[in-house]
Every structure is written in C-alpha cells, then in structure tokens.
Tab-separated table of C-alpha atoms and ligand atoms in Angstrom:
chain	number	residue	atom	x	y	z
A	1	MET	CA	-26.817	-1.745	10.279
A	2	ASP	CA	-24.862	-3.686	12.888
A	3	LEU	CA	-21.495	-4.709	11.498
A	4	ALA	CA	-18.398	-6.459	12.814
A	5	ILE	CA	-14.918	-6.199	11.349
A	6	ILE	CA	-12.467	-8.913	12.364
A	7	GLY	CA	-8.915	-7.577	12.156
A	8	SER	CA	-8.100	-3.945	12.954
A	9	GLY	CA	-5.160	-3.527	10.595
A	10	TYR	CA	-5.019	-1.078	7.736
A	11	VAL	CA	-8.069	-2.247	5.819
A	12	GLY	CA	-10.104	-3.262	8.879
A	13	LEU	CA	-9.597	-0.033	10.751
A	14	VAL	CA	-10.287	2.304	7.827
A	15	THR	CA	-13.303	0.251	6.735
A	16	GLY	CA	-14.733	0.106	10.249
A	17	ALA	CA	-14.248	3.834	10.804
A	18	CYS	CA	-15.842	4.786	7.472
A	19	PHE	CA	-18.765	2.375	7.903
A	20	ALA	CA	-19.458	4.018	11.273
A	21	ASP	CA	-19.145	7.449	9.695
A	22	VAL	CA	-22.013	6.749	7.300
A	23	GLY	CA	-24.232	5.650	10.188
A	24	HIS	CA	-23.631	1.935	10.799
A	25	ASN	CA	-22.882	0.513	14.254
A	26	VAL	CA	-19.465	-1.095	14.043
A	27	ILE	CA	-17.460	-3.351	16.326
A	28	CYS	CA	-13.810	-3.677	15.268
A	29	VAL	CA	-12.282	-6.852	16.684
A	30	ASP	CA	-8.594	-7.579	17.124
A	31	ASN	CA	-6.673	-10.258	18.997
A	32	ASP	CA	-3.592	-8.098	19.690
A	33	PRO	CA	-4.061	-6.817	23.275
A	34	ALA	CA	-1.556	-3.955	22.834
A	35	LYS	CA	-3.300	-2.698	19.690
A	36	LEU	CA	-6.708	-2.995	21.332
A	37	GLU	CA	-5.593	-1.090	24.393
A	38	ALA	CA	-4.168	1.670	22.192
A	39	LEU	CA	-7.357	1.917	20.130
A	40	GLN	CA	-9.577	1.845	23.196
A	41	SER	CA	-7.611	4.708	24.717
A	42	GLY	CA	-7.999	6.805	21.567
A	43	LYS	CA	-4.606	6.126	19.956
A	44	VAL	CA	-4.494	5.257	16.250
A	45	PRO	CA	-1.621	2.856	15.494
A	46	ILE	CA	-1.099	3.954	11.851
A	47	TYR	CA	-0.642	7.325	10.197
A	48	GLU	CA	-3.345	7.885	7.608
A	49	PRO	CA	-4.585	11.379	6.747
A	50	GLY	CA	-8.056	12.027	8.209
A	51	LEU	CA	-8.401	8.629	9.917
A	52	GLU	CA	-7.883	9.766	13.488
A	53	GLU	CA	-10.661	12.363	13.200
A	54	VAL	CA	-13.104	9.830	11.729
A	55	ILE	CA	-12.301	7.326	14.483
A	56	HIS	CA	-12.616	9.852	17.307
A	57	ARG	CA	-15.843	11.281	15.890
A	58	ASN	CA	-17.501	7.874	15.730
A	59	VAL	CA	-16.154	6.530	19.004
A	60	SER	CA	-17.605	9.561	20.760
A	61	THR	CA	-21.062	8.896	19.264
A	62	HIS	CA	-20.725	5.180	20.205
A	63	ARG	CA	-21.139	4.034	16.596
A	64	LEU	CA	-17.617	2.613	16.643
A	65	ARG	CA	-15.994	0.494	19.300
A	66	PHE	CA	-13.081	-1.878	19.673
A	67	SER	CA	-13.264	-5.308	21.226
A	68	GLY	CA	-11.336	-8.546	21.664
A	69	ASN	CA	-14.511	-10.591	21.945
A	70	ILE	CA	-15.319	-12.277	18.639
A	71	GLU	CA	-18.376	-14.069	20.054
A	72	GLU	CA	-20.075	-10.852	21.144
A	73	ALA	CA	-19.219	-9.217	17.801
A	74	VAL	CA	-20.712	-12.117	15.800
A	75	ASP	CA	-23.759	-12.176	18.056
A	76	LYS	CA	-24.496	-8.467	17.712
A	77	SER	CA	-23.832	-8.065	13.966
A	78	GLN	CA	-25.774	-8.891	10.819
A	79	ILE	CA	-22.613	-8.967	8.736
A	80	ILE	CA	-19.094	-9.985	9.731
A	81	PHE	CA	-16.223	-8.705	7.607
A	82	ILE	CA	-12.910	-10.575	7.702
A	83	ALA	CA	-10.009	-8.163	7.247
A	84	VAL	CA	-6.960	-10.069	8.431
A	85	PRO	CA	-3.523	-10.136	6.755
A	86	THR	CA	-2.693	-12.563	3.943
A	87	PRO	CA	1.119	-12.279	3.970
A	88	GLN	CA	3.391	-13.747	1.330
A	89	LYS	CA	4.843	-17.207	1.943
A	90	PRO	CA	8.434	-17.924	0.802
A	91	ASN	CA	7.106	-19.622	-2.389
A	92	GLY	CA	5.015	-16.546	-3.344
A	93	ASP	CA	1.736	-18.115	-2.182
A	94	ALA	CA	-0.622	-16.098	0.017
A	95	ASP	CA	-0.665	-17.367	3.596
A	96	LEU	CA	-4.350	-17.971	4.336
A	97	SER	CA	-3.926	-19.336	7.837
A	98	TYR	CA	-5.285	-16.187	9.532
A	99	ILE	CA	-8.418	-16.311	7.385
A	100	GLU	CA	-8.912	-19.988	8.103
A	101	LYS	CA	-8.530	-19.424	11.845
A	102	VAL	CA	-11.056	-16.569	11.870
A	103	ALA	CA	-13.491	-18.655	9.792
A	104	ARG	CA	-13.265	-21.424	12.385
A	105	GLU	CA	-13.708	-18.987	15.243
A	106	ILE	CA	-16.773	-17.417	13.640
A	107	ALA	CA	-18.259	-20.862	12.927
A	108	GLY	CA	-17.886	-21.844	16.573
A	109	VAL	CA	-20.010	-18.925	17.798
A	110	LEU	CA	-22.555	-18.714	14.979
A	111	HIS	CA	-26.125	-19.082	16.298
A	112	SER	CA	-28.303	-17.661	13.534
A	113	TYR	CA	-28.061	-16.379	9.935
A	114	ARG	CA	-25.058	-14.167	9.287
A	115	VAL	CA	-23.262	-12.932	6.187
A	116	ILE	CA	-19.524	-13.537	6.376
A	117	VAL	CA	-17.601	-11.250	4.069
A	118	ASP	CA	-14.043	-11.661	2.951
A	119	LYS	CA	-12.367	-8.255	2.593
A	120	SER	CA	-8.776	-9.486	2.745
A	121	THR	CA	-6.976	-9.927	-0.580
A	122	VAL	CA	-7.168	-13.631	-1.329
A	123	PRO	CA	-6.550	-15.994	-4.231
A	124	VAL	CA	-9.487	-16.983	-6.367
A	125	LYS	CA	-11.485	-19.879	-4.844
A	126	THR	CA	-10.756	-18.855	-1.229
A	127	GLY	CA	-14.463	-18.100	-0.668
A	128	GLU	CA	-15.269	-21.743	-1.369
A	129	LYS	CA	-12.725	-22.820	1.241
A	130	VAL	CA	-14.033	-20.324	3.815
A	131	ALA	CA	-17.578	-21.630	3.271
A	132	GLU	CA	-16.387	-25.246	3.629
A	133	SER	CA	-14.507	-24.394	6.785
A	134	ILE	CA	-17.458	-22.606	8.394
A	135	LYS	CA	-19.734	-25.489	7.489
A	136	ARG	CA	-17.331	-27.953	9.083
A	137	TYR	CA	-17.062	-26.086	12.407
A	138	ASN	CA	-20.633	-24.773	12.468
A	139	LYS	CA	-21.517	-26.145	15.938
A	140	HIS	CA	-25.073	-24.848	16.031
A	141	ASN	CA	-25.856	-25.525	12.388
A	142	ALA	CA	-26.641	-21.865	11.788
A	143	GLU	CA	-27.456	-20.517	8.331
A	144	PHE	CA	-24.824	-18.338	6.702
A	145	ASP	CA	-23.628	-16.918	3.384
A	146	VAL	CA	-20.071	-16.174	2.317
A	147	VAL	CA	-19.404	-13.047	0.255
A	148	SER	CA	-16.289	-11.634	-1.372
A	149	ASN	CA	-16.047	-7.844	-1.156
A	150	PRO	CA	-12.515	-6.732	-2.106
A	151	GLU	CA	-11.160	-3.400	-0.911
A	152	PHE	CA	-9.347	-1.029	-3.279
A	153	LEU	CA	-8.133	1.648	-0.873
A	154	ARG	CA	-4.682	3.184	-1.262
A	155	GLU	CA	-2.588	4.085	1.748
A	156	GLY	CA	-2.204	7.821	2.072
A	157	CYS	CA	-5.701	8.474	0.728
A	158	ALA	CA	-7.514	5.501	2.251
A	159	VAL	CA	-10.345	7.462	3.877
A	160	ARG	CA	-11.173	9.268	0.647
A	161	ASP	CA	-10.893	6.056	-1.400
A	162	LEU	CA	-13.290	4.355	0.988
A	163	MET	CA	-15.786	7.207	1.248
A	164	GLN	CA	-15.805	7.908	-2.515
A	165	PRO	CA	-15.080	4.584	-4.202
A	166	ASP	CA	-14.985	4.176	-7.993
A	167	ARG	CA	-17.022	0.998	-7.561
A	168	ILE	CA	-18.077	-1.589	-5.016
A	169	VAL	CA	-17.569	-5.234	-5.940
A	170	ILE	CA	-19.844	-7.786	-4.308
A	171	GLY	CA	-19.208	-11.435	-5.089
A	172	ALA	CA	-22.089	-13.496	-3.769
A	173	GLN	CA	-24.408	-16.373	-4.564
A	174	SER	CA	-27.476	-15.713	-2.466
A	175	GLU	CA	-29.993	-12.922	-3.044
A	176	ARG	CA	-30.404	-12.537	0.704
A	177	ALA	CA	-26.700	-11.737	1.141
A	178	ILE	CA	-26.648	-9.432	-1.906
A	179	ALA	CA	-29.554	-7.408	-0.530
A	180	LEU	CA	-27.849	-6.958	2.852
A	181	MET	CA	-24.547	-5.987	1.231
A	182	LYS	CA	-26.270	-3.411	-0.958
A	183	GLN	CA	-27.802	-1.920	2.178
A	184	VAL	CA	-24.322	-1.541	3.739
A	185	TYR	CA	-23.042	0.368	0.722
A	186	GLU	CA	-26.118	2.433	-0.081
A	187	PRO	CA	-24.796	5.555	1.715
A	188	PHE	CA	-21.633	5.551	-0.418
A	189	MET	CA	-23.595	6.204	-3.614
A	190	ALA	CA	-21.113	4.323	-5.801
A	191	PRO	CA	-21.743	1.918	-8.677
A	192	ILE	CA	-22.196	-1.617	-7.344
A	193	LEU	CA	-20.995	-4.563	-9.375
A	194	VAL	CA	-22.467	-7.907	-8.346
A	195	THR	CA	-20.555	-10.981	-9.483
A	196	ASP	CA	-19.978	-14.571	-8.483
A	197	ILE	CA	-17.472	-15.101	-5.655
A	198	ASN	CA	-14.593	-16.319	-7.841
A	199	SER	CA	-14.840	-13.302	-10.164
A	200	ALA	CA	-14.845	-10.863	-7.237
A	201	GLU	CA	-11.715	-12.475	-5.822
A	202	LEU	CA	-10.043	-12.396	-9.207
A	203	ILE	CA	-10.955	-8.727	-9.750
A	204	LYS	CA	-8.798	-7.705	-6.793
A	205	HIS	CA	-5.675	-9.561	-7.951
A	206	ALA	CA	-6.275	-8.527	-11.552
A	207	ALA	CA	-6.666	-4.839	-10.606
A	208	ASN	CA	-3.522	-4.674	-8.487
A	209	SER	CA	-1.488	-6.611	-11.057
A	210	PHE	CA	-2.702	-4.338	-13.850
A	211	LEU	CA	-1.674	-1.235	-11.894
A	212	ALA	CA	1.736	-2.791	-11.192
A	213	LEU	CA	1.979	-3.581	-14.914
A	214	LYS	CA	1.240	0.060	-15.753
A	215	ILE	CA	4.057	1.174	-13.451
A	216	SER	CA	6.491	-1.367	-14.921
A	217	TYR	CA	5.455	-0.301	-18.412
A	218	ILE	CA	6.357	3.331	-17.766
A	219	ASN	CA	9.519	2.299	-15.929
A	220	ALA	CA	10.634	0.196	-18.906
A	221	LEU	CA	9.847	3.188	-21.109
A	222	SER	CA	11.969	5.378	-18.828
A	223	ALA	CA	15.018	3.257	-19.673
A	224	ILE	CA	14.288	3.721	-23.379
A	225	CYS	CA	13.864	7.475	-22.818
A	226	GLU	CA	17.222	7.675	-21.060
A	227	ALA	CA	18.919	5.766	-23.883
A	228	SER	CA	17.283	7.846	-26.612
A	229	GLY	CA	17.184	11.329	-25.103
A	230	ALA	CA	13.381	11.433	-24.818
A	231	ASP	CA	11.572	12.673	-21.689
A	232	VAL	CA	9.444	10.082	-19.888
A	233	GLU	CA	7.197	12.723	-18.316
A	234	LYS	CA	6.250	14.014	-21.764
A	235	VAL	CA	5.762	10.471	-23.040
A	236	ALA	CA	3.513	9.665	-20.039
A	237	ASP	CA	1.438	12.813	-20.688
A	238	GLY	CA	1.277	12.006	-24.379
A	239	ILE	CA	-0.023	8.491	-23.917
A	240	GLY	CA	-1.912	9.165	-20.670
A	241	THR	CA	-4.214	11.766	-22.190
A	242	ASP	CA	-5.619	8.989	-24.356
A	243	LYS	CA	-8.705	8.077	-22.290
A	244	ARG	CA	-8.210	4.416	-23.123
A	245	ILE	CA	-4.830	4.509	-21.353
A	246	GLY	CA	-5.225	7.147	-18.596
A	247	ARG	CA	-2.451	9.180	-16.970
A	248	SER	CA	-2.612	7.749	-13.440
A	249	PHE	CA	-0.096	5.083	-12.402
A	250	LEU	CA	2.216	6.194	-15.198
A	251	ASN	CA	4.701	7.934	-12.936
A	252	ALA	CA	8.174	6.535	-13.533
A	253	GLY	CA	10.251	6.029	-10.397
A	254	ILE	CA	12.412	3.582	-8.497
A	255	GLY	CA	9.796	0.830	-8.687
A	256	TYR	CA	6.627	0.008	-6.796
A	257	GLY	CA	6.714	-1.170	-3.180
A	258	GLY	CA	4.301	-1.393	-0.285
A	259	SER	CA	2.307	-4.131	1.356
A	260	CYS	CA	0.172	-4.927	-1.691
A	261	PHE	CA	1.689	-4.820	-5.180
A	262	PRO	CA	4.786	-6.983	-4.581
A	263	LYS	CA	2.771	-9.546	-2.589
A	264	ASP	CA	-0.282	-9.588	-4.842
A	265	VAL	CA	1.660	-9.891	-8.097
A	266	ALA	CA	3.640	-12.801	-6.608
A	267	ALA	CA	0.452	-14.472	-5.351
A	268	PHE	CA	-1.289	-14.037	-8.710
A	269	ILE	CA	1.650	-15.651	-10.505
A	270	THR	CA	1.552	-18.605	-8.114
A	271	ILE	CA	-2.210	-19.083	-8.444
A	272	SER	CA	-2.027	-18.918	-12.227
A	273	GLU	CA	0.651	-21.613	-12.147
A	274	GLN	CA	-1.440	-23.748	-9.809
A	275	LEU	CA	-4.382	-23.365	-12.183
A	276	GLY	CA	-2.170	-24.579	-15.034
A	277	VAL	CA	-2.248	-21.246	-16.923
A	278	PRO	CA	0.994	-19.465	-15.929
A	279	PHE	CA	0.652	-15.673	-16.153
A	280	THR	CA	4.217	-15.135	-17.387
A	281	LEU	CA	3.616	-11.484	-18.308
A	282	LEU	CA	3.580	-10.718	-14.585
A	283	LYS	CA	7.056	-12.213	-14.153
A	284	GLU	CA	8.297	-9.566	-16.534
A	285	VAL	CA	6.478	-6.935	-14.449
A	286	GLN	CA	8.420	-8.143	-11.409
A	287	ARG	CA	11.701	-8.239	-13.313
A	288	ILE	CA	11.328	-4.672	-14.601
A	289	ASN	CA	10.426	-3.503	-11.100
A	290	ALA	CA	13.585	-4.987	-9.593
A	291	GLU	CA	15.706	-3.711	-12.463
A	292	GLN	CA	14.458	-0.146	-11.984
A	293	LYS	CA	16.135	0.113	-8.577
A	294	ASP	CA	19.324	-1.484	-9.944
A	295	ARG	CA	19.450	1.007	-12.828
A	296	PHE	CA	19.078	3.867	-10.344
A	297	LEU	CA	21.889	2.465	-8.202
A	298	LYS	CA	24.106	2.141	-11.262
A	299	VAL	CA	23.671	5.838	-12.057
A	300	ILE	CA	24.605	6.688	-8.460
A	301	ARG	CA	27.713	4.458	-8.589
A	302	ASP	CA	28.742	5.680	-12.057
A	303	THR	CA	28.475	9.295	-10.914
A	304	LEU	CA	30.009	9.100	-7.441
A	305	TRP	CA	32.542	6.399	-8.433
A	306	VAL	CA	33.284	5.229	-4.871
A	307	LEU	CA	30.605	5.267	-2.169
A	308	ARG	CA	32.803	4.280	0.767
A	309	GLU	CA	32.928	7.034	3.415
A	310	LYS	CA	30.830	9.399	1.328
A	311	LYS	CA	28.033	11.187	3.143
A	312	ILE	CA	24.793	10.505	1.285
A	313	ALA	CA	21.511	12.137	2.260
A	314	ILE	CA	18.245	10.284	1.661
A	315	TRP	CA	14.856	12.005	1.622
A	316	GLY	CA	12.011	9.576	2.090
A	317	LEU	CA	11.874	6.116	3.668
A	318	THR	CA	8.225	5.148	3.281
A	319	PHE	CA	7.051	3.253	0.181
A	320	LYS	CA	5.017	6.306	-0.896
A	321	PRO	CA	4.084	9.713	0.546
A	322	ASP	CA	1.418	10.408	3.195
A	323	THR	CA	1.936	7.173	5.080
A	324	ASP	CA	4.260	5.900	7.806
A	325	ASP	CA	4.321	2.474	6.165
A	326	ILE	CA	7.767	1.184	5.219
A	327	ARG	CA	6.786	-2.345	4.220
A	328	SER	CA	8.595	-3.420	1.008
A	329	SER	CA	9.796	0.142	0.602
A	330	VAL	CA	12.338	0.555	-2.192
A	331	ALA	CA	13.729	3.526	-0.215
A	332	ILE	CA	14.715	1.230	2.659
A	333	ASP	CA	16.415	-1.161	0.208
A	334	LEU	CA	18.369	1.767	-1.230
A	335	VAL	CA	19.574	2.823	2.230
A	336	ALA	CA	20.669	-0.764	2.919
A	337	ASP	CA	22.514	-0.908	-0.437
A	338	MET	CA	24.341	2.377	0.299
A	339	LEU	CA	25.354	1.221	3.774
A	340	ARG	CA	26.612	-2.085	2.415
A	341	GLU	CA	28.929	-0.175	0.114
A	342	GLY	CA	30.334	1.790	3.037
A	343	ALA	CA	28.502	5.098	2.566
A	344	GLN	CA	27.482	7.190	5.564
A	345	VAL	CA	23.758	7.542	5.097
A	346	CYS	CA	21.834	10.373	6.666
A	347	ALA	CA	18.089	9.789	6.320
A	348	TYR	CA	14.956	11.831	6.881
A	349	ASP	CA	11.281	11.038	6.382
A	350	PRO	CA	8.304	13.126	7.575
A	351	LYS	CA	6.401	10.162	9.065
A	352	GLY	CA	8.377	6.956	8.573
A	353	MET	CA	11.320	7.471	10.936
A	354	GLU	CA	9.964	5.605	13.930
A	355	LYS	CA	9.318	2.437	11.948
A	356	ALA	CA	12.517	2.771	9.879
A	357	ARG	CA	14.695	2.949	13.006
A	358	MET	CA	13.575	-0.591	13.893
A	359	ILE	CA	14.891	-2.095	10.646
A	360	LYS	CA	18.132	-3.971	11.324
A	361	ALA	CA	19.467	-3.657	7.772
A	362	ILE	CA	19.592	0.138	8.059
A	363	ALA	CA	20.511	0.457	11.743
A	364	ASP	CA	23.838	2.097	10.819
A	365	ALA	CA	22.158	5.030	9.105
A	366	THR	CA	21.898	8.350	10.917
A	367	PHE	CA	18.308	9.537	11.309
A	368	VAL	CA	17.841	13.293	11.438
A	369	ASN	CA	14.906	15.594	12.075
A	370	SER	CA	14.592	17.580	8.886
A	371	ALA	CA	15.268	17.494	5.159
A	372	LEU	CA	17.767	20.347	5.524
A	373	GLU	CA	19.633	18.664	8.373
A	374	ALA	CA	20.056	15.573	6.190
A	375	VAL	CA	21.842	17.440	3.389
A	376	GLU	CA	24.325	19.206	5.690
A	377	ASP	CA	27.779	18.501	4.203
A	378	ALA	CA	26.364	15.740	1.968
A	379	GLU	CA	28.120	14.658	-1.187
A	380	ALA	CA	24.874	13.578	-2.789
A	381	LEU	CA	21.149	13.649	-2.122
A	382	ILE	CA	18.845	10.781	-3.059
A	383	ILE	CA	15.118	11.488	-3.266
A	384	ALA	CA	13.298	8.211	-2.688
A	385	THR	CA	9.733	9.302	-1.797
A	386	GLU	CA	7.836	12.228	-3.299
A	387	TRP	CA	6.604	13.908	-0.099
A	388	GLU	CA	5.105	17.347	-0.671
A	389	GLU	CA	7.433	18.657	2.049
A	390	PHE	CA	10.439	17.903	-0.187
A	391	ALA	CA	8.911	19.656	-3.182
A	392	ASN	CA	8.581	22.802	-1.036
A	393	VAL	CA	12.153	22.874	0.338
A	394	ASP	CA	14.222	25.946	-0.529
A	395	LEU	CA	16.636	24.415	-3.037
A	396	ALA	CA	19.051	27.333	-2.831
A	397	VAL	CA	19.548	26.515	0.856
A	398	VAL	CA	19.968	22.820	0.008
A	399	LYS	CA	22.674	23.706	-2.518
A	400	GLU	CA	24.494	25.847	0.022
A	401	LYS	CA	24.465	23.144	2.665
A	402	MET	CA	25.740	20.305	0.471
A	403	ARG	CA	29.437	19.633	0.037
A	404	THR	CA	28.894	18.650	-3.593
A	405	ALA	CA	25.551	19.545	-5.138
A	406	ILE	CA	24.567	16.253	-6.762
A	407	VAL	CA	20.957	15.069	-6.665
A	408	PHE	CA	19.582	11.652	-7.671
A	409	ASP	CA	15.846	12.083	-7.898
A	410	GLY	CA	14.066	8.732	-7.956
A	411	ARG	CA	10.624	10.373	-8.176
A	412	ASN	CA	11.081	13.191	-10.716
A	413	LEU	CA	10.125	15.774	-8.132
A	414	PHE	CA	11.966	18.689	-9.720
A	415	ASP	CA	12.367	20.300	-13.099
A	416	PRO	CA	15.812	19.527	-14.605
A	417	LYS	CA	16.248	23.001	-16.092
A	418	THR	CA	15.583	24.699	-12.740
A	419	MET	CA	17.969	22.321	-11.009
A	420	ALA	CA	20.733	23.131	-13.489
A	421	GLN	CA	20.102	26.857	-13.060
A	422	LEU	CA	20.363	26.462	-9.298
A	423	GLY	CA	23.749	24.840	-9.755
A	424	PHE	CA	22.954	21.191	-9.214
A	425	ARG	CA	24.118	18.171	-11.098
A	426	TYR	CA	20.746	16.467	-11.358
A	427	HIS	CA	19.855	12.913	-12.334
A	428	SER	CA	16.227	11.824	-12.526
A	429	ILE	CA	14.273	8.939	-14.048
A	430	GLY	CA	13.729	8.748	-17.799
A	431	ARG	CA	15.017	12.270	-18.403
A	432	ALA	CA	18.449	13.493	-19.468
A	433	ALA	CA	20.869	14.278	-16.634
A	434	VAL	CA	21.769	17.967	-16.337
A	435	SER	CA	24.866	19.794	-15.039
A	436	PRO	CA	25.090	23.274	-13.485
A	437	ALA	CA	24.193	25.917	-16.084
B	1	LIG	C1	-2.439	-0.384	-3.825
B	1	LIG	C2	-3.637	-0.175	-4.762
B	1	LIG	O1	-3.517	1.075	-5.438
B	1	LIG	C3	-4.932	-0.245	-3.977
B	1	LIG	O2	-6.044	-0.142	-4.842
B	1	LIG	C4	-4.987	-1.588	-3.234
B	1	LIG	O3	-6.157	-1.695	-2.459
B	1	LIG	C5	-3.763	-1.753	-2.356
B	1	LIG	O4	-2.573	-1.602	-3.139
B	1	LIG	P1	-1.066	1.131	-2.090
B	1	LIG	O5	-0.118	-0.021	-2.019
B	1	LIG	O6	-1.549	1.749	-0.834
B	1	LIG	O7	-2.390	0.708	-2.911
B	1	LIG	O8	-0.365	2.324	-2.914
B	1	LIG	P2	-0.313	2.802	-4.446
B	1	LIG	O9	-0.669	4.227	-4.479
B	1	LIG	O10	-1.035	1.919	-5.342
B	1	LIG	O11	1.270	2.700	-4.746
B	1	LIG	C6	1.964	1.454	-4.737
B	1	LIG	C7	3.399	1.647	-5.161
B	1	LIG	O12	3.473	2.019	-6.540
B	1	LIG	C8	4.139	2.755	-4.397
B	1	LIG	O13	5.444	2.310	-4.087
B	1	LIG	C9	4.178	3.909	-5.359
B	1	LIG	O14	5.274	4.762	-5.155
B	1	LIG	C10	4.289	3.171	-6.691
B	1	LIG	N1	3.782	3.949	-7.836
B	1	LIG	C11	2.462	4.275	-7.932
B	1	LIG	C12	4.669	4.339	-8.854
B	1	LIG	O15	5.865	4.054	-8.808
B	1	LIG	N2	4.163	5.033	-9.930
B	1	LIG	C13	2.849	5.361	-10.040
B	1	LIG	O16	2.489	5.984	-11.046
B	1	LIG	C14	1.978	4.983	-8.999
C-alpha cells in the first residue's frame, strides 16, 4: 500500500520503517529541515536497537523515503498517519496544536478520498476535533475518514514491539476505512481490535496509566518491604506468577520516567476532570512515583551524611536502558539533586551522554567514558539505569577503584549477598541493606 507518515519522531520513524519493511511504500514527512537532511543522508537521529538497519534496508529498495512535502505525500498515499508530538502543557493538558496544524495542512491539499489516522497519543474525543478541522479546511470537498490507531511501542525495543505487536487497535466508524486499515496490518499477523474512535483513544491512555499504576504499586510495596524486612523481588515473583497479575512492569526502582508515562498520566487526570469524573487514583500513582525518588535520596543522605565535596559516581542517565532518550529521566533529576547539595558527580551512560551534556541543570557534572572511570576514587556509586553493560562490570575492580565501597542501586541490578561478600555496603530498593561480610 502507499502510506504517508507525518512526523518523523520516535513513533513516526519506527512506524514508517516497519511499514516499509513489510512491503508498503512509505513517505515519512517532517518539517524540520535539519532532521530531514540527516535522514536523507542516511543518518538516524535516535538510538533504537535495530532501527538503523531497517531504515537503510528499505531506503535502498526505495520503499522508504523522507520528504518535507506534505502535499506530495497526501497525493501519493491511500492512508496518512499523523505521528506528531502531543507535549504536556503546564496545566497537565496535552498540547494538541501540532495535530491541529497537520490536520489543517492535510485538509488544504486533499483532492480525493483518504484515510487520516491519528497515531499520536491524544485525549479521548480528539478524533472528532480532527474530523471537524479537516471538514472546515477541506478546500476541494474531498471525501475522507478519520481513524484512531494508537501505538504501544516501548523505546529500546520499539522495532520488535512494532513488528510483533500484542494487538492492533483500530478506532473507526466507516467500513471503508476499517478495510483499508486491516490491509495495512495484515502482514503483522496480530489480533486486530476494531472499536469506535473514542474507545481507541481511551485505550491508549488507559493502558499507559495502568502500567504506571503497576509500577507505583510495586514501588509502594517496596517501601513496605524495606520497613518490614521482606524482599520486594520475591514479592513481585510471588504475585507476578499469578496469570491474572503478570510479572512484567513489577520491577521496583526509582520511579518511572520517559516521554510517555509522566505526560500521559497527567493528561488522563486532566481529561477525567474535564469530563467531570476525576480519576483520583492516578494522582496517587503520581505521588508514589515522586516519593520513590525522594525515599532513595533519603537513604543516600542518611548513609553519606554530608554530600558536599563528596565524589559520587552515577551509572545511567537515560530513563531506561537501550535508548539515548533522557526525557523526564529520574537519573537526570538525581544528578541535579546531588549537584545542588554540593557533591562532585561523575556520570557515565552507554548512549545518553551526548544528550545529557546539553542539560543545564547537570552541566557541572563530569562526564566520563566508561563505568570504571566513573567509580575511580568515588565515595559512593549510584545505579540509576539498568544497562546490561553495568550488570557485566567486574565488581571486584569496581571495589578496588572506589575510595569507599558504597553502592546505592536504584534498579536492583545485583544480588545483595554477593555484594556483601565482595565487600560492598549495598543499598537497593525494597530489600534489606547489607554491609561487607
Ligand atoms: C511506554 C509504554 O510501555 C509503551 O507501550 C507506550 O507506547 C509508550 O510508553 P516507554 O516509555 O518507551 O514505553 O518505556 P517503558 O518500558 O514502558 O518504561 C517507562 C518507565 O517505567 C521507565 O522509566 C522504566 O524504567 C520504568 N519501569 C518500567 C519501572 O520502573 N519498572 C518496570 O517494571 C517497568
């Protein structure tokens, strides 16, 4: 099929590349000339495992191309996917101005029947507004249908999530649009759920909020484990093996971050309030998430007493492993907190350094080139992201390099007993702290 994707950000780029990979002809459109130039010259602006190969493979067979020309893209495609950002406004609302602008632009160049699909995460009822907007600016009175088709990909495993989805959600009213959408997704061989547009939009916010709730649930449990001497990992296994609960997204840590959960939970709360049915449970999810970082900081302060002039190593700056994304990363907040208290922070991340260096709030940190370089002479090590590379570091060497062997593990990467045997004082999440054996 001939498809256009408007917006070559995270979702747009991965979706476009994977659509091309299953045989569709895809034009990815973006209005950022620098990004376009990079993409057209074979550079991929984000780090995502496997993405570069998929893009190069499909560009070379001409199934995928990048363009700044929305009119040509609309003209040549049966379906136009909107995948532009919906950032958070100061009041928690989703900013829909990019969507509205693209809807107007599409309407202006629409000549014959097209399906216009919203892939961006939007509040329920946005589809109605997009349809109204297109109708209003539809110069040539062309026929069209609006569809909601939320994306559930996770950064770090986005290509796999897109190629092997658990389900495809299609929110549509017209049979004509449903048939075309089914054709797009046929090669993915995944269950397809057809709903009305409002339900499809709600599914996305409800799914992300539920996952955030699961994380806050285990994080709240981790505090109870610490207070009672239980082990949160065992508790997570014990409840997670119940199929009704499931073990995934029950990893206790320093709280969720990233470009989706914080924004989507806030947006869902705001929409629920606007609809007159405040979803107060989600406020508690947010509160627990913020508290988790504060509890971690308290342990660090209680243990080290004074942070001023202490050399603290931090492993991990991205909001999760296998990405270079540092948006709403709890790790970055931790570095900023340490610096504010006068610590000398020495940070390392396998992929996030370039972006982290640009953040003003952590400009005073020292950025080094390896996990081992970071711990040189350090008085404590904080593990903020669970990169595989950290799990494979020779801990005996780490111990030797540190001035005082104290580790605060915000991701439960290591086994407490082993850490004690190696001579570390080791604090983790929801498990008893251990001292050198
Ligand atoms: C999320 C959703 O998973 C995805 O379906 C949606 O399309 C976009 O938002 P993403 O933000 O890429 O994806 O990452 P995800 O793997 O969900 O992790 C989000 C945050 O939760 C990270 O900070 C991660 O460290 C944290 N997390 C996740 C936990 O603290 N514990 C867990 O058990 C899982």
